[in-house]
Amino acid sequence: MSRYCMADIERLPVGDSKELLVRRHTGARKVVSTRLARALATCCKFDSIEQHALRLARSGTSAGEGQDAVGIVSGLILDGILVSEAEIVSLARKAVTEHPEAGAPIRSINFVTRDRVECFRRTAETYGENIRRFGREARMAVFDDSRDVATRAQYRRAVEEIQQKHGIPTQYVGVEEKNKLLQRLVGEGGVPEAIVRFALFGDAAAGGTWGANRNAFLLHTAGEVALSVDDDVPCRVATAPERKPGLRLSSEHDPCEYWFYPTRDQAIEGLRFEERDILSIHEELLGKRLAACIAENSSIQWDDSADIVALALNAEHARVLVTVSGLSGDNALTFPRWLTLQGASRERLVKDAAGYRSAFTSREGVRVVDRSTITSGSLCIAACMGFDLRSVVPPFLPAGRASDGVFGYMIRHIASHSLLGHVPHMLLHAPPESRSYPDRILQKDAASVRLCDVVTEIVAACLVNLPSADVPSRMRSLGYQLKTIAELEIHSFAARIRLEHYRQAGRALTQYQWLLQSAVDIPDYWVNDIAEYTETLRAALSSDTYICPIDFSNRESGIEILGRVRELIRSFGDLLEWWPVMFSVGMNYTQCDR
């Protein structure tokens, strides 16, 4: 049975209660009533002619259109306004045939670490063994953010030992090596030293410099396809518990399934760990055009989204620039934002009261997609990610936690044809220290704001003004806009970020209200937690200090914290303006170094 959905359409008013529907990229067009144009929003998912016609008939839209609902839908198909699954697959195969591309192998595994030499050593050993076992030609590199000289010396000895044992070229990049890169960026690229220093060393006062260390990784691997791994993610590979064949195309921010467990042993007890080439797992999606991914899969699941269909219709240009592994063990999430889960994940969450409460104290569990998934969403959890760095990608925010979330949002919206891939395999996340959520973590989440939230919201507000241009130009434009906002007087600046956060909070509250209204057979403890969360969030909105990120010391006043946020946004704006130049120098630097 053939299935159809709305193509990538732009609606243009033409007067007399009519609109011109224009299909981007092909120019197919049709004049319809405004009433019908609005009703066609229900055609955003693939379905049969009869089902689309039934929805139009039930809405009463077909009345007065001069023909029955089936005739209307059939006419829209003939005019190219509705597109079939078969047509998208045919276009993808044509693009692959006319413009074939060779696969881009992953050339390096890169470890991001700080002050955990033995943890890094154990993890790196497992990847060295994986490279040798599967005969891969890949090198390894270590990006160390340790500030203590003695600790860096221990890392260097560990790197030498691993290289000798496995015969794999392994590079160490610590403070000294980053300073050499700094001098090269200043000398060859003309980049102001303060901007490079912010990019590579960040601002420790903002709660962490993980993003700065990842920027060093991006610049050292610019021009290649690479894998990045945290130092507590050994190469223990397991397949998704409910693995399905084929490819899923989605627009969800988070397409993963979740399982929750009180302990790590319980989380991994039922998993099937196996010897798999970790690089080939990511290479199934990483760096590929969407057209190739569609053409290679005979079974495709389409989510209900016009966004992903629009990208599929332009599949020759859309490309998977980042891939994300699933995780077992520690979930790597600062806050357990489980209340918005739906489907099977929510069923597992609320199955019984004891398990439900445990999910908000224990960080142990499983997070993974059930099949290879390509999404226009922006979820990035940097524990194990693949990067296509053959062209410029945005930098990480060099300060604060969750810089991977900011990166994911920016890469999807600055590089408009970029996509994220999620692989149906997971790695064990095993930090050496025990981690759990504190009491009343939901209330803390509702009543607090993080630096990453503020930056993402300001970036989102600026996106509407970005030019339709190449990625470097859009990046520079975004940087300029961030700097303009940072030039505001402190009270005006506070008002601006408060307004943007209120908009986001309003969307969240609306979503929670919808969840409450649409939920069926959901236990009271879930309903009560959503009610308390929304009440806490509403109360927090009236607090003057609510928009002060918790990343900073609570010994500072609200104005002092906002002043720091303003300076960070200014510095990040500077970095975005200069990043294309820095990335280009990095490409030349690494090519010479290799």
PDB file of C-alpha atoms in Angstrom, residues 122-390:
ATOM      1  CA  ARG A 122      41.915   1.108  31.950  1.00  0.00           C
ATOM      2  CA  THR A 123      39.609   2.642  29.351  1.00  0.00           C
ATOM      3  CA  ALA A 124      42.316   3.276  26.749  1.00  0.00           C
ATOM      4  CA  GLU A 125      43.519  -0.332  27.060  1.00  0.00           C
ATOM      5  CA  THR A 126      40.104  -1.598  25.953  1.00  0.00           C
ATOM      6  CA  TYR A 127      40.089   0.596  22.826  1.00  0.00           C
ATOM      7  CA  GLY A 128      43.669  -0.355  21.975  1.00  0.00           C
ATOM      8  CA  GLU A 129      42.613  -3.993  22.123  1.00  0.00           C
ATOM      9  CA  ASN A 130      39.556  -3.243  19.961  1.00  0.00           C
ATOM     10  CA  ILE A 131      41.686  -1.541  17.295  1.00  0.00           C
ATOM     11  CA  ARG A 132      44.094  -4.481  17.182  1.00  0.00           C
ATOM     12  CA  ARG A 133      41.388  -7.156  17.262  1.00  0.00           C
ATOM     13  CA  PHE A 134      39.637  -5.784  14.205  1.00  0.00           C
ATOM     14  CA  GLY A 135      42.766  -4.713  12.325  1.00  0.00           C
ATOM     15  CA  ARG A 136      41.831  -1.043  12.146  1.00  0.00           C
ATOM     16  CA  GLU A 137      44.285   1.642  11.027  1.00  0.00           C
ATOM     17  CA  ALA A 138      43.525   4.220  13.665  1.00  0.00           C
ATOM     18  CA  ARG A 139      45.585   6.190  16.111  1.00  0.00           C
ATOM     19  CA  MET A 140      44.686   7.363  19.607  1.00  0.00           C
ATOM     20  CA  ALA A 141      45.003  10.753  21.297  1.00  0.00           C
ATOM     21  CA  VAL A 142      44.545  11.891  24.877  1.00  0.00           C
ATOM     22  CA  PHE A 143      43.210  15.368  25.734  1.00  0.00           C
ATOM     23  CA  ASP A 144      44.075  16.039  29.338  1.00  0.00           C
ATOM     24  CA  ASP A 145      42.705  19.017  31.254  1.00  0.00           C
ATOM     25  CA  SER A 146      44.746  18.319  34.414  1.00  0.00           C
ATOM     26  CA  ARG A 147      46.353  21.438  35.876  1.00  0.00           C
ATOM     27  CA  ASP A 148      48.881  19.633  38.110  1.00  0.00           C
ATOM     28  CA  VAL A 149      52.333  19.052  36.558  1.00  0.00           C
ATOM     29  CA  ALA A 150      52.854  15.721  38.330  1.00  0.00           C
ATOM     30  CA  THR A 151      49.490  14.411  37.127  1.00  0.00           C
ATOM     31  CA  ARG A 152      50.313  15.341  33.544  1.00  0.00           C
ATOM     32  CA  ALA A 153      53.604  13.482  33.863  1.00  0.00           C
ATOM     33  CA  GLN A 154      51.696  10.368  34.969  1.00  0.00           C
ATOM     34  CA  TYR A 155      49.445  10.674  31.916  1.00  0.00           C
ATOM     35  CA  ARG A 156      52.468  10.902  29.639  1.00  0.00           C
ATOM     36  CA  ARG A 157      53.954   7.730  31.117  1.00  0.00           C
ATOM     37  CA  ALA A 158      50.621   5.949  30.728  1.00  0.00           C
ATOM     38  CA  VAL A 159      50.419   7.023  27.072  1.00  0.00           C
ATOM     39  CA  GLU A 160      53.942   5.740  26.387  1.00  0.00           C
ATOM     40  CA  GLU A 161      53.133   2.388  27.978  1.00  0.00           C
ATOM     41  CA  ILE A 162      49.891   1.978  26.012  1.00  0.00           C
ATOM     42  CA  GLN A 163      51.643   2.872  22.757  1.00  0.00           C
ATOM     43  CA  GLN A 164      54.407   0.358  23.383  1.00  0.00           C
ATOM     44  CA  LYS A 165      51.979  -2.390  24.376  1.00  0.00           C
ATOM     45  CA  HIS A 166      49.571  -2.062  21.446  1.00  0.00           C
ATOM     46  CA  GLY A 167      51.822  -0.564  18.763  1.00  0.00           C
ATOM     47  CA  ILE A 168      49.234   2.139  18.106  1.00  0.00           C
ATOM     48  CA  PRO A 169      50.399   5.738  17.561  1.00  0.00           C
ATOM     49  CA  THR A 170      49.121   7.605  20.623  1.00  0.00           C
ATOM     50  CA  GLN A 171      49.424  11.352  21.178  1.00  0.00           C
ATOM     51  CA  TYR A 172      49.218  13.239  24.462  1.00  0.00           C
ATOM     52  CA  VAL A 173      47.738  16.765  24.510  1.00  0.00           C
ATOM     53  CA  GLY A 174      47.991  18.568  27.822  1.00  0.00           C
ATOM     54  CA  VAL A 175      48.548  22.151  28.904  1.00  0.00           C
ATOM     55  CA  GLU A 176      51.935  22.451  27.193  1.00  0.00           C
ATOM     56  CA  GLU A 177      50.668  21.057  23.884  1.00  0.00           C
ATOM     57  CA  LYS A 178      47.613  23.307  24.006  1.00  0.00           C
ATOM     58  CA  ASN A 179      49.879  26.307  24.519  1.00  0.00           C
ATOM     59  CA  LYS A 180      51.828  25.325  21.393  1.00  0.00           C
ATOM     60  CA  LEU A 181      48.557  25.181  19.483  1.00  0.00           C
ATOM     61  CA  LEU A 182      47.629  28.554  20.978  1.00  0.00           C
ATOM     62  CA  GLN A 183      50.823  30.115  19.618  1.00  0.00           C
ATOM     63  CA  ARG A 184      50.168  28.655  16.192  1.00  0.00           C
ATOM     64  CA  LEU A 185      46.592  29.967  16.118  1.00  0.00           C
ATOM     65  CA  VAL A 186      47.789  33.429  17.154  1.00  0.00           C
ATOM     66  CA  GLY A 187      50.751  33.442  14.768  1.00  0.00           C
ATOM     67  CA  GLU A 188      49.249  31.847  11.656  1.00  0.00           C
ATOM     68  CA  GLY A 189      45.615  32.760  12.091  1.00  0.00           C
ATOM     69  CA  GLY A 190      45.989  36.183  13.654  1.00  0.00           C
ATOM     70  CA  VAL A 191      43.488  35.169  16.340  1.00  0.00           C
ATOM     71  CA  PRO A 192      43.636  37.330  19.495  1.00  0.00           C
ATOM     72  CA  GLU A 193      45.340  35.356  22.262  1.00  0.00           C
ATOM     73  CA  ALA A 194      42.539  35.941  24.780  1.00  0.00           C
ATOM     74  CA  ILE A 195      40.028  34.286  22.439  1.00  0.00           C
ATOM     75  CA  VAL A 196      42.223  31.220  21.889  1.00  0.00           C
ATOM     76  CA  ARG A 197      42.899  30.954  25.621  1.00  0.00           C
ATOM     77  CA  PHE A 198      39.157  31.032  26.326  1.00  0.00           C
ATOM     78  CA  ALA A 199      38.556  28.347  23.665  1.00  0.00           C
ATOM     79  CA  LEU A 200      41.233  25.959  24.956  1.00  0.00           C
ATOM     80  CA  PHE A 201      41.236  26.603  28.708  1.00  0.00           C
ATOM     81  CA  GLY A 202      37.753  27.992  29.398  1.00  0.00           C
ATOM     82  CA  ASP A 203      36.621  29.585  32.641  1.00  0.00           C
ATOM     83  CA  ALA A 204      36.928  27.316  35.676  1.00  0.00           C
ATOM     84  CA  ALA A 205      34.828  29.742  37.752  1.00  0.00           C
ATOM     85  CA  ALA A 206      31.776  28.724  35.700  1.00  0.00           C
ATOM     86  CA  GLY A 207      31.726  25.209  37.100  1.00  0.00           C
ATOM     87  CA  GLY A 208      33.966  23.294  34.713  1.00  0.00           C
ATOM     88  CA  THR A 209      36.048  23.412  31.544  1.00  0.00           C
ATOM     89  CA  TRP A 210      34.947  20.190  29.813  1.00  0.00           C
ATOM     90  CA  GLY A 211      33.966  22.107  26.686  1.00  0.00           C
ATOM     91  CA  ALA A 212      37.389  23.759  26.420  1.00  0.00           C
ATOM     92  CA  ASN A 213      39.089  20.360  26.453  1.00  0.00           C
ATOM     93  CA  ARG A 214      36.724  19.180  23.719  1.00  0.00           C
ATOM     94  CA  ASN A 215      37.630  22.253  21.646  1.00  0.00           C
ATOM     95  CA  ALA A 216      41.262  21.127  21.768  1.00  0.00           C
ATOM     96  CA  PHE A 217      40.064  17.766  20.413  1.00  0.00           C
ATOM     97  CA  LEU A 218      38.121  19.456  17.584  1.00  0.00           C
ATOM     98  CA  LEU A 219      41.114  21.549  16.506  1.00  0.00           C
ATOM     99  CA  HIS A 220      43.570  18.636  16.672  1.00  0.00           C
ATOM    100  CA  THR A 221      41.325  16.384  14.565  1.00  0.00           C
ATOM    101  CA  ALA A 222      39.971  19.027  12.161  1.00  0.00           C
ATOM    102  CA  GLY A 223      39.738  17.638   8.642  1.00  0.00           C
ATOM    103  CA  GLU A 224      39.073  13.999   9.575  1.00  0.00           C
ATOM    104  CA  VAL A 225      36.375  11.706  10.929  1.00  0.00           C
ATOM    105  CA  ALA A 226      37.011  10.946  14.592  1.00  0.00           C
ATOM    106  CA  LEU A 227      35.591   9.277  17.690  1.00  0.00           C
ATOM    107  CA  SER A 228      35.588  10.999  21.094  1.00  0.00           C
ATOM    108  CA  VAL A 229      35.315   8.958  24.305  1.00  0.00           C
ATOM    109  CA  ASP A 230      35.204   9.972  27.959  1.00  0.00           C
ATOM    110  CA  ASP A 231      37.812   8.388  30.213  1.00  0.00           C
ATOM    111  CA  ASP A 232      35.206   6.333  32.113  1.00  0.00           C
ATOM    112  CA  VAL A 233      33.559   4.683  29.086  1.00  0.00           C
ATOM    113  CA  PRO A 234      35.427   1.409  28.389  1.00  0.00           C
ATOM    114  CA  CYS A 235      34.875  -0.401  25.121  1.00  0.00           C
ATOM    115  CA  ARG A 236      32.267  -2.857  26.400  1.00  0.00           C
ATOM    116  CA  VAL A 237      29.673  -2.977  23.625  1.00  0.00           C
ATOM    117  CA  ALA A 238      26.118  -4.243  24.026  1.00  0.00           C
ATOM    118  CA  THR A 239      23.261  -4.291  21.521  1.00  0.00           C
ATOM    119  CA  ALA A 240      19.966  -2.538  22.251  1.00  0.00           C
ATOM    120  CA  PRO A 241      17.656  -4.797  24.327  1.00  0.00           C
ATOM    121  CA  GLU A 242      14.844  -4.590  21.758  1.00  0.00           C
ATOM    122  CA  ARG A 243      16.914  -4.159  18.590  1.00  0.00           C
ATOM    123  CA  LYS A 244      14.914  -3.856  15.367  1.00  0.00           C
ATOM    124  CA  PRO A 245      16.167  -3.903  11.776  1.00  0.00           C
ATOM    125  CA  GLY A 246      16.160  -0.961   9.427  1.00  0.00           C
ATOM    126  CA  LEU A 247      16.436   2.794   9.797  1.00  0.00           C
ATOM    127  CA  ARG A 248      14.329   5.273  11.713  1.00  0.00           C
ATOM    128  CA  LEU A 249      14.044   8.911  10.588  1.00  0.00           C
ATOM    129  CA  SER A 250      12.928  11.193  13.387  1.00  0.00           C
ATOM    130  CA  SER A 251      12.670  14.806  14.490  1.00  0.00           C
ATOM    131  CA  GLU A 252      12.608  13.968  18.200  1.00  0.00           C
ATOM    132  CA  HIS A 253      15.072  15.772  20.449  1.00  0.00           C
ATOM    133  CA  ASP A 254      15.663  12.474  22.239  1.00  0.00           C
ATOM    134  CA  PRO A 255      14.780   9.323  20.248  1.00  0.00           C
ATOM    135  CA  CYS A 256      16.121   6.911  22.896  1.00  0.00           C
ATOM    136  CA  GLU A 257      14.408   4.260  24.987  1.00  0.00           C
ATOM    137  CA  TYR A 258      15.104   4.177  28.742  1.00  0.00           C
ATOM    138  CA  TRP A 259      15.325   1.477  31.400  1.00  0.00           C
ATOM    139  CA  PHE A 260      15.832   2.255  35.104  1.00  0.00           C
ATOM    140  CA  TYR A 261      17.656   0.215  37.750  1.00  0.00           C
ATOM    141  CA  PRO A 262      18.671   0.693  41.401  1.00  0.00           C
ATOM    142  CA  THR A 263      22.247  -0.615  40.871  1.00  0.00           C
ATOM    143  CA  ARG A 264      24.773  -0.946  38.071  1.00  0.00           C
ATOM    144  CA  ASP A 265      24.884  -4.722  38.383  1.00  0.00           C
ATOM    145  CA  GLN A 266      21.137  -4.832  37.765  1.00  0.00           C
ATOM    146  CA  ALA A 267      21.455  -2.400  34.844  1.00  0.00           C
ATOM    147  CA  ILE A 268      23.930  -4.593  32.959  1.00  0.00           C
ATOM    148  CA  GLU A 269      22.753  -8.003  34.156  1.00  0.00           C
ATOM    149  CA  GLY A 270      20.523  -8.768  31.186  1.00  0.00           C
ATOM    150  CA  LEU A 271      22.646  -7.119  28.502  1.00  0.00           C
ATOM    151  CA  ARG A 272      24.494  -9.088  25.847  1.00  0.00           C
ATOM    152  CA  PHE A 273      28.020  -7.704  25.653  1.00  0.00           C
ATOM    153  CA  GLU A 274      29.855  -8.723  22.513  1.00  0.00           C
ATOM    154  CA  GLU A 275      33.079  -8.166  20.609  1.00  0.00           C
ATOM    155  CA  ARG A 276      32.242  -5.512  18.010  1.00  0.00           C
ATOM    156  CA  ASP A 277      34.344  -3.085  16.017  1.00  0.00           C
ATOM    157  CA  ILE A 278      33.368   0.170  17.746  1.00  0.00           C
ATOM    158  CA  LEU A 279      34.526   2.232  14.766  1.00  0.00           C
ATOM    159  CA  SER A 280      32.411   0.345  12.221  1.00  0.00           C
ATOM    160  CA  ILE A 281      29.351   0.781  14.467  1.00  0.00           C
ATOM    161  CA  HIS A 282      29.616   4.561  14.110  1.00  0.00           C
ATOM    162  CA  GLU A 283      30.696   4.391  10.452  1.00  0.00           C
ATOM    163  CA  GLU A 284      27.304   2.887   9.546  1.00  0.00           C
ATOM    164  CA  LEU A 285      25.922   6.449   9.809  1.00  0.00           C
ATOM    165  CA  LEU A 286      28.737   8.919  10.480  1.00  0.00           C
ATOM    166  CA  GLY A 287      29.716  11.204   7.621  1.00  0.00           C
ATOM    167  CA  LYS A 288      27.142   9.741   5.252  1.00  0.00           C
ATOM    168  CA  ARG A 289      24.637  11.699   3.217  1.00  0.00           C
ATOM    169  CA  LEU A 290      21.048  11.069   4.219  1.00  0.00           C
ATOM    170  CA  ALA A 291      20.467   9.870   0.635  1.00  0.00           C
ATOM    171  CA  ALA A 292      22.958   7.028   1.121  1.00  0.00           C
ATOM    172  CA  CYS A 293      21.425   6.013   4.440  1.00  0.00           C
ATOM    173  CA  ILE A 294      17.944   5.888   2.884  1.00  0.00           C
ATOM    174  CA  ALA A 295      19.140   4.028  -0.211  1.00  0.00           C
ATOM    175  CA  GLU A 296      20.925   1.379   1.876  1.00  0.00           C
ATOM    176  CA  ASN A 297      17.889   0.476   4.009  1.00  0.00           C
ATOM    177  CA  SER A 298      14.917  -1.511   2.759  1.00  0.00           C
ATOM    178  CA  SER A 299      12.961  -0.866   5.969  1.00  0.00           C
ATOM    179  CA  ILE A 300      12.435   2.753   7.046  1.00  0.00           C
ATOM    180  CA  GLN A 301      10.295   4.001   9.914  1.00  0.00           C
ATOM    181  CA  TRP A 302       9.159   7.601   9.458  1.00  0.00           C
ATOM    182  CA  ASP A 303       8.213   9.626  12.508  1.00  0.00           C
ATOM    183  CA  ASP A 304       5.336  12.092  12.351  1.00  0.00           C
ATOM    184  CA  SER A 305       7.252  15.197  11.299  1.00  0.00           C
ATOM    185  CA  ALA A 306       7.315  17.469   8.289  1.00  0.00           C
ATOM    186  CA  ASP A 307      10.836  18.512   9.317  1.00  0.00           C
ATOM    187  CA  ILE A 308      12.478  15.155   8.701  1.00  0.00           C
ATOM    188  CA  VAL A 309      10.528  14.695   5.449  1.00  0.00           C
ATOM    189  CA  ALA A 310      11.806  18.083   4.236  1.00  0.00           C
ATOM    190  CA  LEU A 311      15.363  16.986   4.946  1.00  0.00           C
ATOM    191  CA  ALA A 312      14.759  13.630   3.245  1.00  0.00           C
ATOM    192  CA  LEU A 313      13.554  15.427   0.118  1.00  0.00           C
ATOM    193  CA  ASN A 314      16.897  17.225   0.114  1.00  0.00           C
ATOM    194  CA  ALA A 315      18.763  14.068   1.114  1.00  0.00           C
ATOM    195  CA  GLU A 316      21.586  14.664  -1.345  1.00  0.00           C
ATOM    196  CA  HIS A 317      22.810  17.569   0.803  1.00  0.00           C
ATOM    197  CA  ALA A 318      21.756  16.532   4.323  1.00  0.00           C
ATOM    198  CA  ARG A 319      24.539  14.688   6.138  1.00  0.00           C
ATOM    199  CA  VAL A 320      25.115  12.928   9.469  1.00  0.00           C
ATOM    200  CA  LEU A 321      27.815  15.021  11.148  1.00  0.00           C
ATOM    201  CA  VAL A 322      27.593  13.528  14.630  1.00  0.00           C
ATOM    202  CA  THR A 323      26.814  10.043  15.940  1.00  0.00           C
ATOM    203  CA  VAL A 324      25.943   9.175  19.530  1.00  0.00           C
ATOM    204  CA  SER A 325      26.306   5.857  21.350  1.00  0.00           C
ATOM    205  CA  GLY A 326      23.819   4.582  23.863  1.00  0.00           C
ATOM    206  CA  LEU A 327      24.931   4.042  27.463  1.00  0.00           C
ATOM    207  CA  SER A 328      24.506   1.396  30.109  1.00  0.00           C
ATOM    208  CA  GLY A 329      25.454   2.036  33.726  1.00  0.00           C
ATOM    209  CA  ASP A 330      25.578   5.672  34.844  1.00  0.00           C
ATOM    210  CA  ASN A 331      23.230   7.734  32.643  1.00  0.00           C
ATOM    211  CA  ALA A 332      25.547  10.818  32.500  1.00  0.00           C
ATOM    212  CA  LEU A 333      22.614  13.168  33.169  1.00  0.00           C
ATOM    213  CA  THR A 334      22.767  15.920  35.805  1.00  0.00           C
ATOM    214  CA  PHE A 335      18.978  15.950  36.204  1.00  0.00           C
ATOM    215  CA  PRO A 336      16.571  13.000  35.792  1.00  0.00           C
ATOM    216  CA  ARG A 337      14.131  14.608  33.383  1.00  0.00           C
ATOM    217  CA  TRP A 338      11.918  11.554  33.151  1.00  0.00           C
ATOM    218  CA  LEU A 339       8.536  13.236  33.620  1.00  0.00           C
ATOM    219  CA  THR A 340       8.179  14.000  29.907  1.00  0.00           C
ATOM    220  CA  LEU A 341       8.931  10.443  28.762  1.00  0.00           C
ATOM    221  CA  GLN A 342       6.240   8.744  26.743  1.00  0.00           C
ATOM    222  CA  GLY A 343       5.524   5.320  25.299  1.00  0.00           C
ATOM    223  CA  ALA A 344       7.345   2.240  26.570  1.00  0.00           C
ATOM    224  CA  SER A 345       9.929   4.297  28.499  1.00  0.00           C
ATOM    225  CA  ARG A 346       7.186   5.926  30.567  1.00  0.00           C
ATOM    226  CA  GLU A 347       5.495   2.582  31.106  1.00  0.00           C
ATOM    227  CA  ARG A 348       8.737   1.210  32.529  1.00  0.00           C
ATOM    228  CA  LEU A 349       9.193   4.330  34.671  1.00  0.00           C
ATOM    229  CA  VAL A 350       5.761   4.225  36.333  1.00  0.00           C
ATOM    230  CA  LYS A 351       5.349   0.436  36.501  1.00  0.00           C
ATOM    231  CA  ASP A 352       5.495   0.451  40.305  1.00  0.00           C
ATOM    232  CA  ALA A 353       6.014   3.079  42.995  1.00  0.00           C
ATOM    233  CA  ALA A 354       9.307   1.686  44.336  1.00  0.00           C
ATOM    234  CA  GLY A 355      10.912   1.538  40.896  1.00  0.00           C
ATOM    235  CA  TYR A 356       9.589   4.991  40.074  1.00  0.00           C
ATOM    236  CA  ARG A 357      11.143   6.541  43.185  1.00  0.00           C
ATOM    237  CA  SER A 358      14.389   4.699  42.545  1.00  0.00           C
ATOM    238  CA  ALA A 359      14.644   6.311  39.079  1.00  0.00           C
ATOM    239  CA  PHE A 360      14.896   9.718  40.775  1.00  0.00           C
ATOM    240  CA  THR A 361      17.694   8.652  43.112  1.00  0.00           C
ATOM    241  CA  SER A 362      19.732   6.092  41.156  1.00  0.00           C
ATOM    242  CA  ARG A 363      21.602   7.176  38.018  1.00  0.00           C
ATOM    243  CA  GLU A 364      21.986   3.575  36.834  1.00  0.00           C
ATOM    244  CA  GLY A 365      20.119   2.414  33.767  1.00  0.00           C
ATOM    245  CA  VAL A 366      20.122   1.909  30.014  1.00  0.00           C
ATOM    246  CA  ARG A 367      19.641   4.537  27.291  1.00  0.00           C
ATOM    247  CA  VAL A 368      19.713   3.481  23.639  1.00  0.00           C
ATOM    248  CA  VAL A 369      17.725   3.605  20.381  1.00  0.00           C
ATOM    249  CA  ASP A 370      16.046   0.428  19.170  1.00  0.00           C
ATOM    250  CA  ARG A 371      17.414   0.718  15.612  1.00  0.00           C
ATOM    251  CA  SER A 372      19.778   2.944  13.635  1.00  0.00           C
ATOM    252  CA  THR A 373      18.216   6.380  13.950  1.00  0.00           C
ATOM    253  CA  ILE A 374      18.830   9.667  12.157  1.00  0.00           C
ATOM    254  CA  THR A 375      17.247  12.712  13.718  1.00  0.00           C
ATOM    255  CA  SER A 376      16.867  16.427  13.149  1.00  0.00           C
ATOM    256  CA  GLY A 377      16.801  16.758  16.943  1.00  0.00           C
ATOM    257  CA  SER A 378      19.797  17.948  18.924  1.00  0.00           C
ATOM    258  CA  LEU A 379      20.457  15.529  21.812  1.00  0.00           C
ATOM    259  CA  CYS A 380      24.204  15.110  22.323  1.00  0.00           C
ATOM    260  CA  ILE A 381      25.654  13.174  25.248  1.00  0.00           C
ATOM    261  CA  ALA A 382      29.389  13.327  24.738  1.00  0.00           C
ATOM    262  CA  ALA A 383      30.353  10.120  26.584  1.00  0.00           C
ATOM    263  CA  CYS A 384      30.991   8.484  23.195  1.00  0.00           C
ATOM    264  CA  MET A 385      30.375  10.457  20.018  1.00  0.00           C
ATOM    265  CA  GLY A 386      31.571  10.342  16.429  1.00  0.00           C
ATOM    266  CA  PHE A 387      32.379  13.573  14.575  1.00  0.00           C
ATOM    267  CA  ASP A 388      32.636  14.307  10.855  1.00  0.00           C
ATOM    268  CA  LEU A 389      35.169  17.151  10.980  1.00  0.00           C
ATOM    269  CA  ARG A 390      35.902  17.404   7.269  1.00  0.00           C
TER     270      ARG A 390
END
